[in-house]
Amino acid sequence: MTSSNLELDYEFLPYLKVYKNGHVERLLGIDAIPPGIDSHIGVSSKDISNIVPNSEVYVRMYLPINCNNQKLPLVIYFHGGGFCMFTPSSSLYHNYLNTLVSESRVIAISVHYRRPPEHPVHVAYEDSWQVLQWVFAHCNGDGPEPWLNEHANFARVFLSGDSAGANIAHNMAMNAGSVDPELMVDILGVALIHPYFWGSDPIGSEGLYPDKKAGVDRMWSFVCPSNPNNDDPRVNPIAKGAPGLMSLGCRRVLICVAEKDILKDRGRAYYEALGRSGWMGMVEIHETQGEDHVFHLHDLDSQESKDLMKNLAHFFNVLAF
């Protein structure tokens, strides 16, 4: 590579560097674990590509090994990382989804969407929507993927994600509540873990953490340069003029926040707004004391992480909706 190709264009630290030749050097989440059988926790995984033609979009599927002919709840998961980092193959997410599937006895699909800065954020939403349509095409048991045909209970479909992935999950549920014609499958629930919501004006304790706030302030303008306003309804769903949450296309929502996370007040505001919106579902919130943003990904064995996992497993498996 010549010296001109190595010339830096700009940085978005601590996440990535962009060079003048267009090369993007990601600094986080660049490790990769292949799919396979984890006999220790009893989960098998595999990758499926060619879901969105001529793109890098793929999904990693997870299935408990000893599920026999059982139909299991289906969890469609969107990874976090500021929309621009990590993949389903990253160790943080592969290990987390393995554990989630083992503990919850679900079949899970972890979605890899195209990422900024190569692709603006609307492409991530579009890719995620196309993945949902591909998944739901299996609802009659005659789709191209046997695991979905044989093991997915399409009466119990959930969306989930952390941080930016939780933002995607919310936006997919909003799409599901407003599309015409409707999707072939109803989404039963959405589990939002430390969701990335924001806004132009600080709320709650956000102003007490100027360094953290400055970092979050610049995220949306980086991933969405065409509309860098932090009150874009995709990132601030309770902004003035945003579509009403009453159209959220699911029947139950679980919001998980962490005490030390600067995003916690947005998660709580979303919970309160959803509760008074006229939406006819059930919403609950869980706060982990003493922990920060996506703490559970970095230590799956801590008691706090185990408690969070138990809450999610209960949410995906409770029968009374």
Short mmCIF file of C-alpha atoms in Angstrom, two decimals:
data_model
loop_
_atom_site.label_atom_id
_atom_site.label_comp_id
_atom_site.label_asym_id
_atom_site.label_seq_id
_atom_site.Cartn_x
_atom_site.Cartn_y
_atom_site.Cartn_z
CA MET A 1 0.00 0.00 0.00
CA THR A 2 1.45 3.38 -1.01
CA SER A 3 1.87 6.27 1.37
CA SER A 4 -1.03 8.11 -0.30
CA ASN A 5 -3.31 5.15 0.39
CA LEU A 6 -2.36 5.35 4.07
CA GLU A 7 -3.27 9.03 4.35
CA LEU A 8 -5.92 9.53 6.99
CA ASP A 9 -9.12 11.29 5.99
CA TYR A 10 -10.84 11.45 9.38
CA GLU A 11 -11.25 9.59 12.67
CA PHE A 12 -14.29 8.70 14.71
CA LEU A 13 -12.55 7.58 17.88
CA PRO A 14 -12.55 5.22 19.63
CA TYR A 15 -14.49 3.41 16.93
CA LEU A 16 -12.83 3.72 13.54
CA LYS A 17 -10.54 5.53 11.10
CA VAL A 18 -11.30 6.39 7.49
CA TYR A 19 -8.53 6.80 4.93
CA LYS A 20 -8.57 8.94 1.81
CA ASN A 21 -8.63 5.86 -0.43
CA GLY A 22 -11.97 4.92 1.18
CA HIS A 23 -10.63 2.16 3.42
CA VAL A 24 -12.34 1.95 6.81
CA GLU A 25 -10.29 0.63 9.72
CA ARG A 26 -12.54 -0.48 12.54
CA LEU A 27 -10.90 -0.48 15.96
CA LEU A 28 -13.46 -2.47 17.98
CA GLY A 29 -15.25 -5.76 17.42
CA ILE A 30 -12.96 -6.92 14.63
CA ASP A 31 -12.34 -10.42 15.99
CA ALA A 32 -14.44 -13.23 14.55
CA ILE A 33 -15.56 -16.61 15.85
CA PRO A 34 -16.82 -19.16 13.32
CA PRO A 35 -20.19 -20.83 13.80
CA GLY A 36 -20.35 -24.41 14.96
CA ILE A 37 -21.33 -26.66 17.86
CA ASP A 38 -20.69 -25.50 21.42
CA SER A 39 -21.06 -28.79 23.25
CA HIS A 40 -20.31 -27.15 26.61
CA ILE A 41 -23.61 -25.23 26.64
CA GLY A 42 -25.45 -27.32 24.05
CA VAL A 43 -25.96 -24.84 21.20
CA SER A 44 -25.32 -25.17 17.47
CA SER A 45 -24.89 -22.21 15.13
CA LYS A 46 -24.54 -21.59 11.40
CA ASP A 47 -24.37 -18.64 9.00
CA ILE A 48 -26.82 -17.94 6.18
CA SER A 49 -25.97 -15.41 3.46
CA ASN A 50 -27.54 -14.20 0.20
CA ILE A 51 -30.55 -12.84 2.06
CA VAL A 52 -30.13 -9.37 0.59
CA PRO A 53 -28.74 -9.79 -2.95
CA ASN A 54 -25.32 -8.34 -3.74
CA SER A 55 -24.61 -7.35 -0.15
CA GLU A 56 -22.62 -8.47 2.88
CA VAL A 57 -25.81 -9.06 4.88
CA TYR A 58 -25.98 -12.40 6.64
CA VAL A 59 -27.53 -13.96 9.72
CA ARG A 60 -26.07 -16.29 12.29
CA MET A 61 -28.64 -18.79 13.54
CA TYR A 62 -28.54 -20.50 16.94
CA LEU A 63 -30.41 -23.64 17.97
CA PRO A 64 -30.29 -25.74 21.16
CA ILE A 65 -28.74 -29.08 20.28
CA ASN A 66 -31.28 -31.30 22.04
CA CYS A 67 -34.50 -29.63 20.91
CA ASN A 68 -35.73 -32.73 19.02
CA ASN A 69 -38.99 -31.79 17.26
CA GLN A 70 -39.82 -28.91 19.58
CA LYS A 71 -41.14 -25.61 18.31
CA LEU A 72 -39.27 -22.86 20.16
CA PRO A 73 -39.79 -19.12 20.60
CA LEU A 74 -37.99 -17.20 17.86
CA VAL A 75 -35.74 -14.28 18.83
CA ILE A 76 -34.45 -12.00 16.07
CA TYR A 77 -31.48 -10.10 17.49
CA PHE A 78 -29.79 -6.91 16.28
CA HIS A 79 -26.29 -6.31 17.60
CA GLY A 80 -25.11 -2.97 18.95
CA GLY A 81 -21.94 -1.01 18.33
CA GLY A 82 -23.10 2.45 17.31
CA PHE A 83 -24.46 1.02 14.05
CA CYS A 84 -20.88 0.94 12.73
CA MET A 85 -19.04 -1.73 14.73
CA PHE A 86 -19.26 -5.44 15.51
CA THR A 87 -20.93 -8.29 13.65
CA PRO A 88 -22.74 -11.47 14.74
CA SER A 89 -19.32 -13.18 14.45
CA SER A 90 -17.68 -10.85 17.01
CA SER A 91 -16.83 -12.77 20.15
CA LEU A 92 -18.94 -10.48 22.38
CA TYR A 93 -22.07 -11.25 20.40
CA HIS A 94 -21.41 -14.85 19.46
CA ASN A 95 -20.77 -15.78 23.11
CA TYR A 96 -23.78 -13.78 24.29
CA LEU A 97 -26.19 -15.35 21.77
CA ASN A 98 -24.88 -18.83 22.58
CA THR A 99 -25.62 -18.19 26.25
CA LEU A 100 -29.00 -16.58 25.57
CA VAL A 101 -30.15 -19.55 23.49
CA SER A 102 -28.90 -22.04 26.07
CA GLU A 103 -30.56 -20.28 28.99
CA SER A 104 -33.79 -19.29 27.26
CA ARG A 105 -34.39 -22.37 25.09
CA VAL A 106 -35.13 -20.29 22.01
CA ILE A 107 -34.05 -20.33 18.40
CA ALA A 108 -32.23 -17.08 17.65
CA ILE A 109 -31.20 -15.19 14.54
CA SER A 110 -28.43 -12.61 14.89
CA VAL A 111 -28.54 -10.07 12.05
CA HIS A 112 -25.58 -8.52 10.27
CA TYR A 113 -26.67 -5.31 8.58
CA ARG A 114 -24.55 -3.01 6.44
CA ARG A 115 -22.88 -0.32 8.52
CA PRO A 116 -21.81 3.33 8.39
CA PRO A 117 -19.71 5.03 7.20
CA GLU A 118 -19.70 2.89 4.04
CA HIS A 119 -23.50 2.85 4.14
CA PRO A 120 -25.71 5.47 5.84
CA VAL A 121 -27.87 4.26 8.70
CA HIS A 122 -31.06 3.98 6.64
CA VAL A 123 -29.42 1.01 4.89
CA ALA A 124 -29.11 -0.79 8.25
CA TYR A 125 -32.84 -0.32 8.80
CA GLU A 126 -33.64 -1.50 5.27
CA ASP A 127 -31.40 -4.56 5.58
CA SER A 128 -32.98 -5.47 8.92
CA TRP A 129 -36.47 -5.17 7.44
CA GLN A 130 -35.52 -7.44 4.54
CA VAL A 131 -34.17 -10.00 7.00
CA LEU A 132 -37.49 -9.93 8.87
CA GLN A 133 -39.33 -10.59 5.62
CA TRP A 134 -36.98 -13.48 4.81
CA VAL A 135 -37.52 -14.99 8.26
CA PHE A 136 -41.29 -14.61 8.14
CA ALA A 137 -41.43 -16.29 4.73
CA HIS A 138 -40.84 -19.52 6.69
CA CYS A 139 -44.05 -19.19 8.73
CA ASN A 140 -45.87 -21.92 6.77
CA GLY A 141 -42.96 -24.35 7.11
CA ASP A 142 -41.90 -24.19 3.47
CA GLY A 143 -39.05 -21.65 3.48
CA PRO A 144 -35.47 -22.33 2.38
CA GLU A 145 -34.01 -22.74 5.90
CA PRO A 146 -34.82 -26.07 7.65
CA TRP A 147 -34.11 -24.84 11.18
CA LEU A 148 -36.82 -22.21 10.84
CA ASN A 149 -39.27 -24.59 9.17
CA GLU A 150 -38.80 -27.28 11.81
CA HIS A 151 -38.15 -25.41 15.05
CA ALA A 152 -39.47 -21.85 14.98
CA ASN A 153 -42.78 -21.14 16.69
CA PHE A 154 -44.10 -18.25 14.62
CA ALA A 155 -46.78 -17.58 17.19
CA ARG A 156 -43.98 -16.49 19.56
CA VAL A 157 -41.73 -14.09 17.65
CA PHE A 158 -39.59 -11.56 19.50
CA LEU A 159 -37.27 -8.78 18.43
CA SER A 160 -34.34 -7.84 20.63
CA GLY A 161 -31.08 -5.93 20.59
CA ASP A 162 -28.72 -3.85 22.66
CA SER A 163 -27.78 -0.19 22.26
CA ALA A 164 -27.98 0.69 18.53
CA GLY A 165 -29.41 -2.79 17.95
CA ALA A 166 -32.22 -2.03 20.38
CA ASN A 167 -32.85 1.12 18.35
CA ILE A 168 -33.17 -1.04 15.24
CA ALA A 169 -35.52 -3.42 17.04
CA HIS A 170 -37.76 -0.49 18.03
CA ASN A 171 -37.81 0.87 14.50
CA MET A 172 -38.63 -2.57 13.07
CA ALA A 173 -41.56 -2.81 15.49
CA MET A 174 -42.75 0.62 14.41
CA ASN A 175 -42.57 -0.49 10.78
CA ALA A 176 -44.46 -3.67 11.63
CA GLY A 177 -47.26 -1.62 13.17
CA SER A 178 -47.69 0.64 10.19
CA VAL A 179 -46.89 -1.32 7.01
CA ASP A 180 -49.50 -2.05 4.38
CA PRO A 181 -49.93 -4.87 3.62
CA GLU A 182 -49.16 -6.28 7.03
CA LEU A 183 -46.39 -8.77 7.69
CA MET A 184 -47.37 -12.43 7.55
CA VAL A 185 -46.44 -12.84 11.22
CA ASP A 186 -47.34 -10.88 14.35
CA ILE A 187 -44.47 -9.82 16.60
CA LEU A 188 -45.30 -10.89 20.12
CA GLY A 189 -42.69 -8.90 22.04
CA VAL A 190 -39.68 -6.60 21.87
CA ALA A 191 -36.82 -6.65 24.40
CA LEU A 192 -34.74 -3.46 24.34
CA ILE A 193 -31.44 -3.73 26.22
CA HIS A 194 -29.84 -0.36 27.05
CA PRO A 195 -31.47 1.18 23.97
CA TYR A 196 -29.78 3.98 22.05
CA PHE A 197 -32.32 6.77 22.07
CA TRP A 198 -31.25 10.40 22.28
CA GLY A 199 -32.40 13.99 21.73
CA SER A 200 -31.23 17.55 21.24
CA ASP A 201 -32.11 18.67 24.77
CA PRO A 202 -30.67 16.84 27.80
CA ILE A 203 -33.01 15.10 30.19
CA GLY A 204 -32.54 13.55 33.62
CA SER A 205 -28.91 13.21 34.64
CA GLU A 206 -27.41 13.51 31.14
CA GLY A 207 -26.03 17.00 31.79
CA LEU A 208 -23.99 15.68 34.73
CA TYR A 209 -21.72 13.71 32.40
CA PRO A 210 -20.45 16.17 29.77
CA ASP A 211 -17.79 13.85 28.33
CA LYS A 212 -20.20 10.96 27.86
CA LYS A 213 -22.87 13.30 26.53
CA ALA A 214 -20.50 14.77 23.96
CA GLY A 215 -19.74 11.30 22.65
CA VAL A 216 -23.41 10.37 22.30
CA ASP A 217 -24.25 13.78 20.81
CA ARG A 218 -22.05 13.14 17.77
CA MET A 219 -23.11 9.55 17.10
CA TRP A 220 -26.28 10.20 15.09
CA SER A 221 -24.72 12.91 12.92
CA PHE A 222 -21.93 10.46 12.04
CA VAL A 223 -24.20 7.57 11.04
CA CYS A 224 -26.90 9.77 9.47
CA PRO A 225 -25.21 12.77 7.80
CA SER A 226 -28.28 13.39 5.64
CA ASN A 227 -30.33 14.25 8.75
CA PRO A 228 -27.94 14.85 11.67
CA ASN A 229 -30.66 16.14 13.99
CA ASN A 230 -30.72 14.23 17.30
CA ASP A 231 -34.49 14.67 17.29
CA ASP A 232 -34.88 12.54 14.17
CA PRO A 233 -37.74 10.23 15.27
CA ARG A 234 -35.63 7.18 14.51
CA VAL A 235 -33.28 8.13 17.34
CA ASN A 236 -35.73 10.17 19.43
CA PRO A 237 -39.06 8.33 19.17
CA ILE A 238 -40.69 10.68 21.68
CA ALA A 239 -39.62 13.91 19.94
CA LYS A 240 -42.27 16.46 19.03
CA GLY A 241 -43.80 15.43 15.73
CA ALA A 242 -42.54 11.83 15.91
CA PRO A 243 -44.98 9.07 14.90
CA GLY A 244 -47.07 8.00 17.88
CA LEU A 245 -45.87 4.99 19.84
CA MET A 246 -49.43 3.72 19.90
CA SER A 247 -48.72 2.09 16.53
CA LEU A 248 -45.85 -0.03 17.89
CA GLY A 249 -46.34 -3.40 16.23
CA CYS A 250 -46.09 -5.83 19.13
CA ARG A 251 -48.01 -6.84 22.24
CA ARG A 252 -45.37 -6.64 24.94
CA VAL A 253 -42.16 -4.64 25.56
CA LEU A 254 -39.33 -5.16 28.04
CA ILE A 255 -36.91 -2.25 28.51
CA CYS A 256 -33.63 -2.92 30.33
CA VAL A 257 -31.52 -0.02 31.60
CA ALA A 258 -28.37 0.26 33.74
CA GLU A 259 -27.89 2.70 36.60
CA LYS A 260 -24.58 4.17 35.36
CA ASP A 261 -25.52 4.27 31.67
CA ILE A 262 -25.98 7.79 30.29
CA LEU A 263 -28.75 6.35 28.07
CA LYS A 264 -30.84 5.15 31.03
CA ASP A 265 -33.03 8.27 31.24
CA ARG A 266 -33.97 7.89 27.56
CA GLY A 267 -34.96 4.28 28.20
CA ARG A 268 -37.10 5.32 31.14
CA ALA A 269 -38.66 8.20 29.16
CA TYR A 270 -39.51 5.73 26.38
CA TYR A 271 -41.12 3.43 28.96
CA GLU A 272 -43.23 6.27 30.35
CA ALA A 273 -44.20 7.59 26.91
CA LEU A 274 -45.21 4.14 25.69
CA GLY A 275 -47.34 3.62 28.78
CA ARG A 276 -49.35 6.79 28.17
CA SER A 277 -49.45 6.62 24.36
CA GLY A 278 -52.63 4.59 24.01
CA TRP A 279 -50.71 1.53 22.83
CA MET A 280 -52.68 -1.52 23.93
CA GLY A 281 -49.78 -3.77 24.98
CA MET A 282 -47.91 -4.45 28.22
CA VAL A 283 -44.63 -2.67 29.01
CA GLU A 284 -42.17 -3.30 31.83
CA ILE A 285 -38.78 -1.91 32.77
CA HIS A 286 -35.83 -3.47 34.59
CA GLU A 287 -32.90 -1.45 35.95
CA THR A 288 -29.59 -3.02 36.94
CA GLN A 289 -27.97 -1.17 39.82
CA GLY A 290 -24.28 -0.32 39.82
CA GLU A 291 -23.65 -1.19 36.16
CA ASP A 292 -22.93 0.72 32.95
CA HIS A 293 -23.81 0.39 29.28
CA VAL A 294 -23.93 -3.22 27.93
CA PHE A 295 -22.07 -4.49 30.99
CA HIS A 296 -23.48 -7.98 30.43
CA LEU A 297 -21.62 -8.49 27.15
CA HIS A 298 -18.28 -8.13 28.90
CA ASP A 299 -18.93 -10.47 31.82
CA LEU A 300 -21.57 -13.11 31.20
CA ASP A 301 -20.77 -14.81 34.50
CA SER A 302 -21.45 -11.90 36.84
CA GLN A 303 -24.54 -12.14 39.03
CA GLU A 304 -25.96 -8.99 37.44
CA SER A 305 -25.56 -10.50 33.97
CA LYS A 306 -27.19 -13.73 35.09
CA ASP A 307 -30.11 -11.79 36.57
CA LEU A 308 -30.56 -9.89 33.31
CA MET A 309 -30.44 -13.14 31.37
CA LYS A 310 -33.11 -14.65 33.63
CA ASN A 311 -35.39 -11.68 33.00
CA LEU A 312 -34.96 -12.07 29.25
CA ALA A 313 -35.53 -15.84 29.39
CA HIS A 314 -38.74 -15.27 31.35
CA PHE A 315 -39.89 -12.62 28.86
CA PHE A 316 -39.34 -14.95 25.89
CA ASN A 317 -41.06 -17.91 27.52
CA VAL A 318 -43.90 -16.60 29.68
CA LEU A 319 -47.22 -17.86 28.36
CA ALA A 320 -49.56 -15.22 29.79
CA PHE A 321 -49.69 -12.33 27.31
#
